[in-house]
Every structure is written in C-alpha cells, then in structure tokens.
Coordinates of C-alpha atoms in Angstrom, one line a residue:
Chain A
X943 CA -25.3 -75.0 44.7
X944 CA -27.7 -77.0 42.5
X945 CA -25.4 -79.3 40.8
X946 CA -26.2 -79.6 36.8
X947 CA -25.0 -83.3 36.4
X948 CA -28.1 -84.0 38.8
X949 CA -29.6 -86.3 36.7
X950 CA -26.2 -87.7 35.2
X951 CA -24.5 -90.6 37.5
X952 CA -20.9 -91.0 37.7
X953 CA -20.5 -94.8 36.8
X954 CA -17.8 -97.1 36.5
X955 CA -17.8 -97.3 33.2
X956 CA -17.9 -93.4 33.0
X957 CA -15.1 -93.4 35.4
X958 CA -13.0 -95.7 33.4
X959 CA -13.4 -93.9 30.2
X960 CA -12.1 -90.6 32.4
X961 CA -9.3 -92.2 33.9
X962 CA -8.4 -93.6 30.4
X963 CA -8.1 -90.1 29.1
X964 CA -5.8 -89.3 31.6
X965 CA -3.6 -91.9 31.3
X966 CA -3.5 -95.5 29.3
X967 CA -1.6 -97.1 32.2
X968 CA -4.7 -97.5 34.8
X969 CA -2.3 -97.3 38.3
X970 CA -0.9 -94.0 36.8
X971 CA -3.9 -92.8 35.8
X972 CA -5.8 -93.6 39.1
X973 CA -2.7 -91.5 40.6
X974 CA -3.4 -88.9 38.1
X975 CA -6.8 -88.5 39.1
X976 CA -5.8 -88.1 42.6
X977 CA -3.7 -85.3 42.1
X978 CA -6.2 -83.8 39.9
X979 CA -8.7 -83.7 42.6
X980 CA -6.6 -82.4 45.5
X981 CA -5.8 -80.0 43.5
X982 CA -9.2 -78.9 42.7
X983 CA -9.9 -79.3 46.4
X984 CA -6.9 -76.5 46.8
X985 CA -8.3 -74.0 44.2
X986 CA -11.4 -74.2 45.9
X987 CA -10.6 -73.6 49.3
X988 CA -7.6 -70.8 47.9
X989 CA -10.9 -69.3 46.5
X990 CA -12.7 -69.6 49.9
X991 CA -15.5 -72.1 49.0
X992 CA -17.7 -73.5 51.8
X993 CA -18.2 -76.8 50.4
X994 CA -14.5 -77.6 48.2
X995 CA -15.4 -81.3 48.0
X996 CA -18.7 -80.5 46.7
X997 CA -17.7 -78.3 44.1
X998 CA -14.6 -80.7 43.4
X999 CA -16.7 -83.4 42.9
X1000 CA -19.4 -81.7 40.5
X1001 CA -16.1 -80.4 38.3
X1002 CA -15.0 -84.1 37.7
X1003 CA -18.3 -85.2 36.6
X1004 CA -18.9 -83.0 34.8
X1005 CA -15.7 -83.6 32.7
X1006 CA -16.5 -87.5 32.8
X1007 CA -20.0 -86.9 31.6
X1008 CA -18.0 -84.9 28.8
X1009 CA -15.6 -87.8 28.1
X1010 CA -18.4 -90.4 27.9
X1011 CA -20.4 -88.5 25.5
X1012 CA -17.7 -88.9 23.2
X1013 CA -16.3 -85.6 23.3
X1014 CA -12.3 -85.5 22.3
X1015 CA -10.5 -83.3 24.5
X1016 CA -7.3 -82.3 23.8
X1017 CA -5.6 -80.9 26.7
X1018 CA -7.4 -82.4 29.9
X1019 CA -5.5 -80.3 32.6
X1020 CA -6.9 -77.2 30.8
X1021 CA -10.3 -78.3 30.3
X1022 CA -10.6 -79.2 33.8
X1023 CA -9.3 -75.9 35.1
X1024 CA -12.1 -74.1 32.6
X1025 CA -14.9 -76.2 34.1
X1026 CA -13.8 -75.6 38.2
X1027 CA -14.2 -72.3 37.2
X1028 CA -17.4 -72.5 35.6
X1029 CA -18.8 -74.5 38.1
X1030 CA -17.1 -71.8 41.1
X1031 CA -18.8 -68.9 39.3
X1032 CA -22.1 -70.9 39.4
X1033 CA -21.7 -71.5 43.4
X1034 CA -21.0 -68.0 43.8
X1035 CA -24.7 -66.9 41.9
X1036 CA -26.1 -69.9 43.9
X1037 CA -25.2 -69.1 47.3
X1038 CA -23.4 -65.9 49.0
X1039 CA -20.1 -66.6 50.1
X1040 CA -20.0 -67.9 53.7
X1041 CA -17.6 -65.9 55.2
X1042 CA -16.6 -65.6 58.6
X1043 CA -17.2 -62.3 60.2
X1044 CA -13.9 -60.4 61.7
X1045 CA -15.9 -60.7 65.0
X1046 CA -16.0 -64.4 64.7
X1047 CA -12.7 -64.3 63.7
X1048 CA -11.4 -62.4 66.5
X1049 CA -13.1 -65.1 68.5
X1050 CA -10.9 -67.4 67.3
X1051 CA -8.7 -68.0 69.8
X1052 CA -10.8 -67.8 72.9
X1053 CA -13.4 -71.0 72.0
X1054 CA -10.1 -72.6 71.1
X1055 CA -10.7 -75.0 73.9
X1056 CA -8.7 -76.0 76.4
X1057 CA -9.1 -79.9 76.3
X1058 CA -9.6 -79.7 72.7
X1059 CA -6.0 -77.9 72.4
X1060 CA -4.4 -80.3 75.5
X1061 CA -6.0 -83.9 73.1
X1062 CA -4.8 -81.8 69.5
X1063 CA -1.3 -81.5 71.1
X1064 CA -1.5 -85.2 72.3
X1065 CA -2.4 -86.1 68.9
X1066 CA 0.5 -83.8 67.5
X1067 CA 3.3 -85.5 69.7
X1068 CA 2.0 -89.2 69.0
X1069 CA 2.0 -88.4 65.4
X1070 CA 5.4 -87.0 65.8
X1071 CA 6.9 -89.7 67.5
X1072 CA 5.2 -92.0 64.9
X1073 CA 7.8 -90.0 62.0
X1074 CA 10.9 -91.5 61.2
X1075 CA 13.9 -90.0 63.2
X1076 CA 15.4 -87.9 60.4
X1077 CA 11.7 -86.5 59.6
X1078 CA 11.0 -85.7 63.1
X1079 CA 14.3 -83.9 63.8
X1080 CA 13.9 -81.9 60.0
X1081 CA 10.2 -80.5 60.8
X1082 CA 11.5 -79.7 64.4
X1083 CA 15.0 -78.2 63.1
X1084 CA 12.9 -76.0 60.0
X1085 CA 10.2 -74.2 62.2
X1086 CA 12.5 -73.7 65.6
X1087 CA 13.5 -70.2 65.7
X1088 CA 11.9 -67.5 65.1
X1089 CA 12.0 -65.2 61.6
X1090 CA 15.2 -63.6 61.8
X1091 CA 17.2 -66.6 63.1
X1092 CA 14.9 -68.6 61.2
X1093 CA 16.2 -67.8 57.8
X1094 CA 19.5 -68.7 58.8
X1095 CA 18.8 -71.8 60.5
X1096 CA 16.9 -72.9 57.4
X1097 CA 20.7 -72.5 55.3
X1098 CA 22.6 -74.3 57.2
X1099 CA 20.1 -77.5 57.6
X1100 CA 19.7 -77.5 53.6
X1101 CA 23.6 -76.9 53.4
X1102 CA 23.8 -79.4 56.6
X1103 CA 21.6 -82.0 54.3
X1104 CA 23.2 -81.0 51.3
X1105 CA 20.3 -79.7 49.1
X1106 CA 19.0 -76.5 48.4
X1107 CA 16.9 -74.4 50.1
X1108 CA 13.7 -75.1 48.0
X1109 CA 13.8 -78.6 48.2
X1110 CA 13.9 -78.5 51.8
X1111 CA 11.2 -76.3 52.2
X1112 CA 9.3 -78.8 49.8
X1113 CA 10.6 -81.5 52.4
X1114 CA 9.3 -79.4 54.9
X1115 CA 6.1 -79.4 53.6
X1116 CA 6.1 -82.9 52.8
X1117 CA 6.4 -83.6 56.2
X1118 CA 4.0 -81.4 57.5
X1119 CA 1.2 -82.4 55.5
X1120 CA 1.6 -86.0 56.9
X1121 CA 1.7 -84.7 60.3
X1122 CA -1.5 -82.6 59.5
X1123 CA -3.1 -85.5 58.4
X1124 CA -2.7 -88.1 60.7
X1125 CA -3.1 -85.0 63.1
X1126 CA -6.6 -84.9 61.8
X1127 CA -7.6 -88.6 61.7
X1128 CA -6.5 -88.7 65.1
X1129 CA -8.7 -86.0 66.0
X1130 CA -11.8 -87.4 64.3
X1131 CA -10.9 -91.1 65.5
X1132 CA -11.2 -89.8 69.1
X1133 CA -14.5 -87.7 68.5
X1134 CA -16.1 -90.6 67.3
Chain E
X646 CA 1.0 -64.0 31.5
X647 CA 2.1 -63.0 35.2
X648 CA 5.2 -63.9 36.8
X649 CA 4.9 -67.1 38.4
X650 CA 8.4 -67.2 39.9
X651 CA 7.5 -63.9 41.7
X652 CA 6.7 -65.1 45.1
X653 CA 5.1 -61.9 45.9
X654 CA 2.8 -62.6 43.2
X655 CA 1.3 -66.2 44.3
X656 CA 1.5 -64.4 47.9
X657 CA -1.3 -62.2 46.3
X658 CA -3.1 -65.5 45.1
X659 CA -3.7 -67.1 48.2
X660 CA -5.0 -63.9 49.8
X661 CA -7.5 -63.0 46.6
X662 CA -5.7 -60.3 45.6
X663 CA -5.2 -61.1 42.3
X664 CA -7.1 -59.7 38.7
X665 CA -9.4 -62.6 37.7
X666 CA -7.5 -62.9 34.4
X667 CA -4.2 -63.4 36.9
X668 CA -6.1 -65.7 39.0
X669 CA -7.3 -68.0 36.1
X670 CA -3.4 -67.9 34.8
X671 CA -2.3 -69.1 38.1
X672 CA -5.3 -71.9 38.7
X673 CA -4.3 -73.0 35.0
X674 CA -0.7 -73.5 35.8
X675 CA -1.6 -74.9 39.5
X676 CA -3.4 -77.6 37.4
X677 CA -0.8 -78.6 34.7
X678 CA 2.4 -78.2 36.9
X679 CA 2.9 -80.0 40.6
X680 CA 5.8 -78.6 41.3
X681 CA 4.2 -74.6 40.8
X682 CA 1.0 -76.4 42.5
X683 CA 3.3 -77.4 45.9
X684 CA 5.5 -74.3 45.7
X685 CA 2.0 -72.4 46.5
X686 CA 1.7 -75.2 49.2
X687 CA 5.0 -74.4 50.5
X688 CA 4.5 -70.3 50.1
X689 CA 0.6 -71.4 52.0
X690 CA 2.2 -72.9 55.1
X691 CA 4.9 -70.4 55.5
X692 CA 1.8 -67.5 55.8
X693 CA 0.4 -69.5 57.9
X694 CA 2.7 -69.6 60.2
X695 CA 3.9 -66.1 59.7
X696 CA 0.1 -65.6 60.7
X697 CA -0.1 -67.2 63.8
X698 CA 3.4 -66.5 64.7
X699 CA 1.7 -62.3 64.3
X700 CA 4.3 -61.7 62.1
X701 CA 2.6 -60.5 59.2
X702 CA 1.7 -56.5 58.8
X703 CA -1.5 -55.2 60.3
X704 CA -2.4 -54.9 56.4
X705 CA -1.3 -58.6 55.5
X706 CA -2.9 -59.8 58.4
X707 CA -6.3 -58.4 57.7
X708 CA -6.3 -59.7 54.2
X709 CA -5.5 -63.0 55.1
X710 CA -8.0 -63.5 58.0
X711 CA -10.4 -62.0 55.1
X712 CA -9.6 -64.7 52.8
X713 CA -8.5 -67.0 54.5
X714 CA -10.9 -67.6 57.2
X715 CA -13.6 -68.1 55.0
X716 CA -13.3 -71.7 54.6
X717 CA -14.4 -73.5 57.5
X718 CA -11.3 -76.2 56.5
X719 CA -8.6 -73.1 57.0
X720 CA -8.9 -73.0 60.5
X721 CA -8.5 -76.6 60.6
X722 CA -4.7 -75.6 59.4
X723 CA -4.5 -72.6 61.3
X724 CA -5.1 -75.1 64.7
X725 CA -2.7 -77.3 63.6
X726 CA 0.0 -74.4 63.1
X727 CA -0.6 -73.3 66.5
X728 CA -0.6 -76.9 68.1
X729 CA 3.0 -77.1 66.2
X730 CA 3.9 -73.7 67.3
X731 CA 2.5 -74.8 71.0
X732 CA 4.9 -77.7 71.1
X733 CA 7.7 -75.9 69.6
X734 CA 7.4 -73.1 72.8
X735 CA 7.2 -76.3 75.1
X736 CA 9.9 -78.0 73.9
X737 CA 12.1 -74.6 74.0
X738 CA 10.7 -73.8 78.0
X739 CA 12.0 -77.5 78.5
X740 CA 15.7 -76.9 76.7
X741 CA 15.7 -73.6 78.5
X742 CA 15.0 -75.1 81.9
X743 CA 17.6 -78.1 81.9
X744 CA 19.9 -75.6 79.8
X745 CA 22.1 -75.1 82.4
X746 CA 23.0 -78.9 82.7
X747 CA 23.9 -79.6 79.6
X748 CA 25.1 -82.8 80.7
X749 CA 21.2 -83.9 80.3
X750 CA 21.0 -83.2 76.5
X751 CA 23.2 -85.8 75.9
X752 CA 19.9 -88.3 76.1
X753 CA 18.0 -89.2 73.4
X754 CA 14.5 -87.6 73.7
X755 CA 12.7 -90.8 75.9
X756 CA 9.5 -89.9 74.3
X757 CA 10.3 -91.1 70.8
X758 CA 13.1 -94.4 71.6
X759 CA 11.3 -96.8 73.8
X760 CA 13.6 -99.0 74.1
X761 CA 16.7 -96.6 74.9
X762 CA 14.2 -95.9 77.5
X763 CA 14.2 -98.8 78.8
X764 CA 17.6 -99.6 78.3
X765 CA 18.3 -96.3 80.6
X766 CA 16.1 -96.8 83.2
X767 CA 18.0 -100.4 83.7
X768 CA 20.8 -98.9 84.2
X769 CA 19.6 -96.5 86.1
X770 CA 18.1 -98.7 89.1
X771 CA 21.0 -100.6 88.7
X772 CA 23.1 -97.3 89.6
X773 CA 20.5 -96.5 92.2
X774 CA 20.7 -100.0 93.6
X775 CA 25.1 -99.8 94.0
X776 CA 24.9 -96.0 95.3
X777 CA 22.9 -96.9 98.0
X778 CA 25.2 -100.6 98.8
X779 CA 28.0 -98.1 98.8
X780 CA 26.1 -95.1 101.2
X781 CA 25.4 -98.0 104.0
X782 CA 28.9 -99.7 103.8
X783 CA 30.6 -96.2 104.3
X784 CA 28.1 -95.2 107.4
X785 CA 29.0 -98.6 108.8
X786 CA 32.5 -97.5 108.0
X787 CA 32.3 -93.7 109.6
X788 CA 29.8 -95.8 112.7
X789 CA 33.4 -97.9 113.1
X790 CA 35.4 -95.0 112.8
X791 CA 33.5 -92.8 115.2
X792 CA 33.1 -95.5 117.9
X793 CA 37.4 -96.0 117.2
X794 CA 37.7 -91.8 117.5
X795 CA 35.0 -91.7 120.3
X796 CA 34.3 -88.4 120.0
X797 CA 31.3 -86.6 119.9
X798 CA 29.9 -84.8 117.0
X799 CA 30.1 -81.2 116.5
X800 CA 26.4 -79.8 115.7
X801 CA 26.0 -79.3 111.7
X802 CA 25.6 -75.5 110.7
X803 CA 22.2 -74.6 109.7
X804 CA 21.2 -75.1 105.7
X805 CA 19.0 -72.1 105.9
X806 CA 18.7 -69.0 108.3
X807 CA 15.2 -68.6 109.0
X808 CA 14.3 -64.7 109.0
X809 CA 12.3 -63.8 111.6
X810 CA 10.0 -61.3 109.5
X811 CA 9.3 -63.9 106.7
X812 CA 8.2 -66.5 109.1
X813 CA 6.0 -64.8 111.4
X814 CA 4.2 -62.4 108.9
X815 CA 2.3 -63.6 106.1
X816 CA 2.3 -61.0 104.2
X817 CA 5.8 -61.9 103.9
X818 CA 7.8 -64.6 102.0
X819 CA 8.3 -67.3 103.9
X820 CA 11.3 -69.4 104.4
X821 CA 10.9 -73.2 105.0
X822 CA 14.0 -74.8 105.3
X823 CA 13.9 -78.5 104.7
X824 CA 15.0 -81.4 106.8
X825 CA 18.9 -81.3 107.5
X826 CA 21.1 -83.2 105.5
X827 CA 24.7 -82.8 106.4
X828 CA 27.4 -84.9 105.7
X829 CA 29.2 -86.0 108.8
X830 CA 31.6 -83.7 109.9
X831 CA 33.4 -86.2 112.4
X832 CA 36.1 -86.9 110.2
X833 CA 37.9 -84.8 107.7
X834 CA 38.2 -87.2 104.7
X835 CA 34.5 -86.0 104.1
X836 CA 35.2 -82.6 103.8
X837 CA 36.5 -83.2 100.8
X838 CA 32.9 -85.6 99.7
X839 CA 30.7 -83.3 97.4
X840 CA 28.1 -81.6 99.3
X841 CA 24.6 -83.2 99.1
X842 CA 22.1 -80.9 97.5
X843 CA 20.7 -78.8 100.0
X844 CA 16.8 -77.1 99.2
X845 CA 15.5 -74.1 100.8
X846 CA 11.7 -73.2 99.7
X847 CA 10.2 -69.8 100.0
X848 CA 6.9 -68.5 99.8
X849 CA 6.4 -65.7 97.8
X850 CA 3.5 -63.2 97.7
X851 CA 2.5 -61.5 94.8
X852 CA 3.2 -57.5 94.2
X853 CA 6.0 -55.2 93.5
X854 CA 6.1 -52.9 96.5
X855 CA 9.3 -53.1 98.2
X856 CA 8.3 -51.0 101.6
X857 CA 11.0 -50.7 104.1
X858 CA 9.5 -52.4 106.6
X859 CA 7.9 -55.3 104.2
X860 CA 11.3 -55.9 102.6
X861 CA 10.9 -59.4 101.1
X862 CA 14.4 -60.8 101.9
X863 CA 15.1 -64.1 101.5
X864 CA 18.9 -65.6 103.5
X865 CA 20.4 -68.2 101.2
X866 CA 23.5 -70.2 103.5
X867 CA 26.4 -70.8 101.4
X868 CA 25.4 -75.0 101.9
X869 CA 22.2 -74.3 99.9
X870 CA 22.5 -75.7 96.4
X871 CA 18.8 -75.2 95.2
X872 CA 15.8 -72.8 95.9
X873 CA 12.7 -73.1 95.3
X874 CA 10.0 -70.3 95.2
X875 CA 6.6 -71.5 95.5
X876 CA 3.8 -68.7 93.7
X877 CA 0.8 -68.5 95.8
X878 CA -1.6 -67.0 92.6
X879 CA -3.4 -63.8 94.6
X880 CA -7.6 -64.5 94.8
X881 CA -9.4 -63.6 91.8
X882 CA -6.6 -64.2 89.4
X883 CA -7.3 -66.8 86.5
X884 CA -6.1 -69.9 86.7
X885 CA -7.6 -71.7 83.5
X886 CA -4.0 -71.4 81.8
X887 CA -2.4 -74.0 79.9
X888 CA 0.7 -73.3 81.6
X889 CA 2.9 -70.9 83.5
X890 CA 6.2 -69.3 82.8
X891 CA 8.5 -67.7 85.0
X892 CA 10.6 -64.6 83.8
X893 CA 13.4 -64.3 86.8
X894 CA 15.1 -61.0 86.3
X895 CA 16.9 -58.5 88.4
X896 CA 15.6 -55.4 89.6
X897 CA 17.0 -53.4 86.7
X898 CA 15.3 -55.6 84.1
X899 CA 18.6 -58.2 83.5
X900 CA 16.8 -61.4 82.8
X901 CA 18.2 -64.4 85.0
X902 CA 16.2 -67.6 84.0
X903 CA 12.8 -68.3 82.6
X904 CA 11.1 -71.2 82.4
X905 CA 8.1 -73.4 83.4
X906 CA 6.5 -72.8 86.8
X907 CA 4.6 -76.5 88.1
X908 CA 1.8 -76.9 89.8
X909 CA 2.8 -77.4 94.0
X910 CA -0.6 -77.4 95.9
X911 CA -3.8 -75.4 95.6
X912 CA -3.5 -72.3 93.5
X913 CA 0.0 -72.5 94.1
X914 CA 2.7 -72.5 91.7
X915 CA 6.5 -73.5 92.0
X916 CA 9.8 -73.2 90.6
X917 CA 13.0 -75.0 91.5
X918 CA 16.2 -73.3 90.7
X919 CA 19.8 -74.0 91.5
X920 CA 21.1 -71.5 94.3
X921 CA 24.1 -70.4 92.3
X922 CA 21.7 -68.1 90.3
X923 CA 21.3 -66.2 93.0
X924 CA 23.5 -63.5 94.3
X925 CA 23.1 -60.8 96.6
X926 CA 20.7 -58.3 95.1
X927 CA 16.7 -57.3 94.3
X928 CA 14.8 -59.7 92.1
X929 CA 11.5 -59.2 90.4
X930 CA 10.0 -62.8 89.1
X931 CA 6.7 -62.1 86.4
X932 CA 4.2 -65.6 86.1
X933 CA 3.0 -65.8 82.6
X934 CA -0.2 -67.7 81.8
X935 CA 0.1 -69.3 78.8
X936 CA -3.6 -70.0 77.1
X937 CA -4.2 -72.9 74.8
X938 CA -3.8 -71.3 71.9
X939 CA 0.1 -70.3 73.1
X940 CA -0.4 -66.6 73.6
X941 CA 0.8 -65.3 77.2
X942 CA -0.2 -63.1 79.3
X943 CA 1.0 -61.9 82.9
X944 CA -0.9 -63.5 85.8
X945 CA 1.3 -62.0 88.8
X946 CA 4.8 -60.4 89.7
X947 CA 7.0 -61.0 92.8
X948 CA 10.2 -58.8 94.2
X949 CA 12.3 -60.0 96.4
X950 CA 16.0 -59.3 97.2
X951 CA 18.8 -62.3 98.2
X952 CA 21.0 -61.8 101.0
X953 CA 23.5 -64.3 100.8
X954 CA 25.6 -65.6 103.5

C-alpha cells in the first residue's frame, strides 16, 4: 500500500512526544511502545497481511504525526487500535490479499528441505541446550505426549510446579517464543 | 460485546471467522489487555501444533491453512512446530530404544552438561583402563592354572548355527556369525563369570512371502545375547529419508520393539537388538522412512521366524 504519512518523517522529536503520551517515565514508556508494536505486528499477521511490519509501522506514524500536531488523545490503546484498522482496510483496497493457494499449501511439506530441516533442527537443539535446565525440561515435559495423554500430563506438571494450569501454559509459551526466536536468528545468522 | 473468556470464540479469531464488529472487539481488547493479548498467543501455539500434529477436523484444518497460510511469516512458525515436534519424535525413538535398560536413564542428557560429560567420560576410561589390568591378570592366572591342570581344552560350542539355506541362497537371510568369544571352559569357577555378549547378524531381504521352501529362518544359540538384522533397502526404493524406524512385531500383529534403524553400509540399514526379544515364532519387521518434515511412510517389510535353540 501507498502509505499516507509519505511526506510526514517520523523524527525524534515526534517520537518523543509519542512515547511521552504513553508514558511520563521514558524506560516504561519505550517498553510500552514495544508492546504496542508487537502487538500490532500480531493483529496484522492474525488478519493475514503480507507486509505486518509495513503496515505496523505506517499505524504508529500515523498516531505520532497525530500526537505532534497537537492533537489530545484520550485513550491511546484505543486510538491506535482504530487507526491499524484504518490503515488494514486501506492495504486491502491497495493490494489483493496475497494468499497462498491450497496447491501451494499442500506443497508445503515436500520443498521442506532436507538440509534446511537437518541445520533448523541443529539450530533447535543448540538453542535448547542454551535454556536454563528447568526451562528446557518444562517445554520438553508440556509438548511430550500426544493429545489425550497430553491433557493429563499438562496437570500434573502445573500441580508438580505448583501453579495452575494457565500460567503454565503462559510459561509454556514464554518459553517457546524464545526458542522460536533464537531459532530464527540462528537460521538467518547461518544464511548469511 | 463477545465473550472473550470463551476460548472457542478467540479460536474463531485466529482463523477469520469472526463478524467484523467481533473482530474489532477482540483487536481492541488484544490492544489494551496483555494478558487477553498472550492468552490468544497461548490458544495460537496450541493450533498450531494441533495442526501439524493433524489433529484438527478436516473442517478446522481447512480454515486454518486458509487463514493462516497466508502470511508468508506463518509458515515460519508452522517450521518451527514441526522442527520441535521432529525432536520430540527423536528424542522418544531414543527413550524407546535404550527403554529396556533403564539403568542408562539414570545419566544426565550429555548434550546439555558438558562438564558431567566430561566428568563421566573420566571415569569411564578410568573403568576401561582397571577392567582390562584385571582381564590380563586373570588370563595370566587361568595360563598358570591350565599349565598346573595340564589339560587340554574342550572345543567351545558354537555362538550361532549357521543354516545351510540362509547362507548359500541369497534370496535368503543370511546368518553371519561373528568371531567366537567364549569364556574359558577349562575351569569351572568361570562358569559361574557372566557370559560375554555374544552377536549374531542376519541379513534380511525385503518381502512378506513366507514360501515353504524360502522359509526365512533364522537359529539363535542360547549363548547369543544380541541380534542384529541388517535391512538391505530393495532397488528402486527411496532413500532420501531423514531417518528410519523399525516396527518389530509378531506375525499376528503383537508389536515387539520399535525404534531407530542406522545406517550399516550401502543402501543398507541395521538394527541391533538384545536376543532375549526373541522367542521361537514368525516375525514381520516394517522400515519406516521418516521425511524431514517428520511424517512416515513404509519403505519395506521383512518376515522372518526364530528358531531357538
């Protein structure tokens, strides 16, 4: 898509102002902003955009070009979620969703290649056995068995660490998105 | 305002299913609350793997492939589920294979503790190092003893009766005994000495038929403590797997063992299994190739039947 703050730079001062209308304390607001943009990377993957960062990055302009022309906004979280899905909308006039057809998808797994799986797995297992013992041994323990045993197996490891189920599924996750991660940068660090 | 503690509900979210006025409720919410936005995380990683694991409805599955494919980042995710679901398979072949000594679980896994790898390895050559000071003082010992007894030594039995169809045919699995390793018999203090493992190797061809006359029978001696069964992989058959698995089961479909089959030698394949697996009886053995993305498929069968003396 064509984005509309074209002609509008994000600058430091801008970016300042923004982060100041997230939060006075700088650090949290910098952590604020953070969280604000993975998030908006989510929603725009959950809505199947080609480009998330793109998009992501054209939403929080366009809020700091809002901020620095003086604007007051009242309720930031809501304001950005409006503009997102403003500027989504616009992507989807601009350009025809990309999608994958089933026949690419079915081809999937066979141009998974071989070496490419053998160096991802490598990658895996080295990032594994960079996690701290406990967190190696949860992700491990939470995705052993398969569905029916799984369920159970999930109870007793939260009764085992003595939390509930949800927070070790958020543990879980946790976890996993690290390994996903440093998955990926291993990946891209050995492709280079 | 939808349910947003209905897990069905953000279910419907992350495949598209959802009104737009839902959709927007949800995004909202996803924005102003980080706990609703990682319980969606969560809820995301769980279809995943419910996905690649294929245990999602043919419906489910074809909306999520719909959605969810169509971000070029998704399948990023959907690799890295199956990498994790690749290792956790491994890892199970490998628990599976040494289940039977469970004496071996007690180690740490070496991979992730250097230094209790080291540590074990130490002590290790240092065992090596004193079982071997102890094999050559006792055959100096039983040398003394034998020269005080002066008698000759009886002939050891034979670890493995050759067949005479197996060897000569090729059609036929092969027995190939190995070198003879048979504790002395001279005096009878050793008869009591564990016996020292003992491997007989047979070739097996691939295919079911069990013809009278082709009968595939392999002769395991009571001294053999472990067999193993190398898979010759017919001509024409694939053998751009990952890995192979072996599925040993009776005739009747009774699973035995399964496990990881390793390379041994050109197109060839091999197992090694303790003998007391084995009893008398017809076997069929199925080789699974196991493709990088961790499906399976079966690359050859074998039938054989044990006759144990």
């Amino acid at each position: 898509m064509e984005p509309q703050s074209k002609t509008w730079v994000l600058t430091k001062a801008s970016l300042d102002r923004l982060l100041a209308t997230l939060h006075p304390d700088r650090d949290l607001a910098g952590r604020e902003y953070e969280k604000i943009r993975s998030k908006l990377l989510k929603l725009f993957q959950w809505r199947g955009c080609v480009s998330p960062e793109d998009l992501t990055d054209e939403t929080l302009n366009r809020v700091a070009k809002k901020v620095e022309s003086g604007e007051v906004i009242r309720d930031i979280q809501a304001y950005v979620g409006g503009v997102a899905r403003l500027v989504w909308l616009e992507s989807v006039k601009a350009e025809r969703r990309k999608s994958l057809t089933l026949d690419q998808l079915s081809q999937f797994g066979t141009t998974y290649e071989t070496d490419s799986a053998k160096h991802r797995l490598a990658c895996f297992e080295s990032c594994l056995a960079g996690l701290p013992a406990s967190s190696r041994e949860l992700i491990i323990d939470y995705h052993r068995k398969e569905k029916r045993a799984r369920i159970e197996l999930r109870k007793q490891l939260a009764k085992k660490l003595g939390i509930q189920l949800n927070a070790l599924r958020i543990r879980a996750h946790r976890i996993r998105l690290e390994l996903e991660d440093c998955v990926a940068k291993c990946m891209r660090k050995s492709s280079d | 305002m939808p349910d947003f503690d209905k897990e069905q509900l953000l279910k419907k979210f992350l495949v598209g299913q959802l009104s737009e006025d839902e959709q927007a409720a949800v995004e909202d919410r996803i924005i102003s609350d980080d706990d609703f936005f990682e319980r969606l995380l969560v809820i995301e990683d769980e279809m995943i793997d419910a996905y690649t694991g294929g245990e999602l409805s043919a419906g489910e599955r074809k909306l999520f492939e719909a959605h969810f494919h169509s971000a070029p980042h998704n399948l990023e995710r959907l690799e890295f589920a199956n990498t994790l679901r690749q290792f956790l398979v491994e890892r199970q072949s490998e628990s599976n294979r040494v289940g039977a000594q469970s004496w071996w679980r007690m180690f740490p896994d070496f991979r992730f503790n250097r230094p209790v790898a080291w540590a074990t390895a130490m002590v290790l050559v240092a065992v090596a190092f004193g079982a071997i000071w102890i094999f050559i003082s006792r055959t100096r010992i039983d040398e003394g003893n034998q020269r005080v007894l002066n008698q000759p030594s009886p002939p050891g039995p034979a670890q493995v009766v050759p067949q005479k169809d197996n060897v000569t045919e090729p059609d036929k699995a092969l027995v190939t005994p190995t070198p003879p390793s048979v504790p002395s018999p001279s005096l009878q203090k050793n008869s009591t000495e564990p016996a020292r493992p003992v491997t007989a190797t047979f070739i097996l061809t691939p295919g079911l038929s069990r013809d009278a006359g082709s009968a595939r029978d392999l002769i395991i001696s009571p001294a053999t403590t472990q067999i193993q069964l190398r898979l010759p992989l017919e001509q024409g058959t694939s053998a751009d797997f990952k890995n192979y698995r072996v599925l040993l089961s009776l005739a009747d479909g009774e699973p035995v063992w399964s496990g990881v089959a390793k390379p041994a030698g050109d197109r060839t394949l091999g197992v090694n299994l303790p003998a007391r697996l084995f009893q008398r009886g017809d076997y069929v053995l199925e080789l699974k190739g196991v493709a990088a993305a961790g499906n399976s498929e079966s690359v050859a069968e074998y039938s054989f039947r044990i006759l144990q003396k």
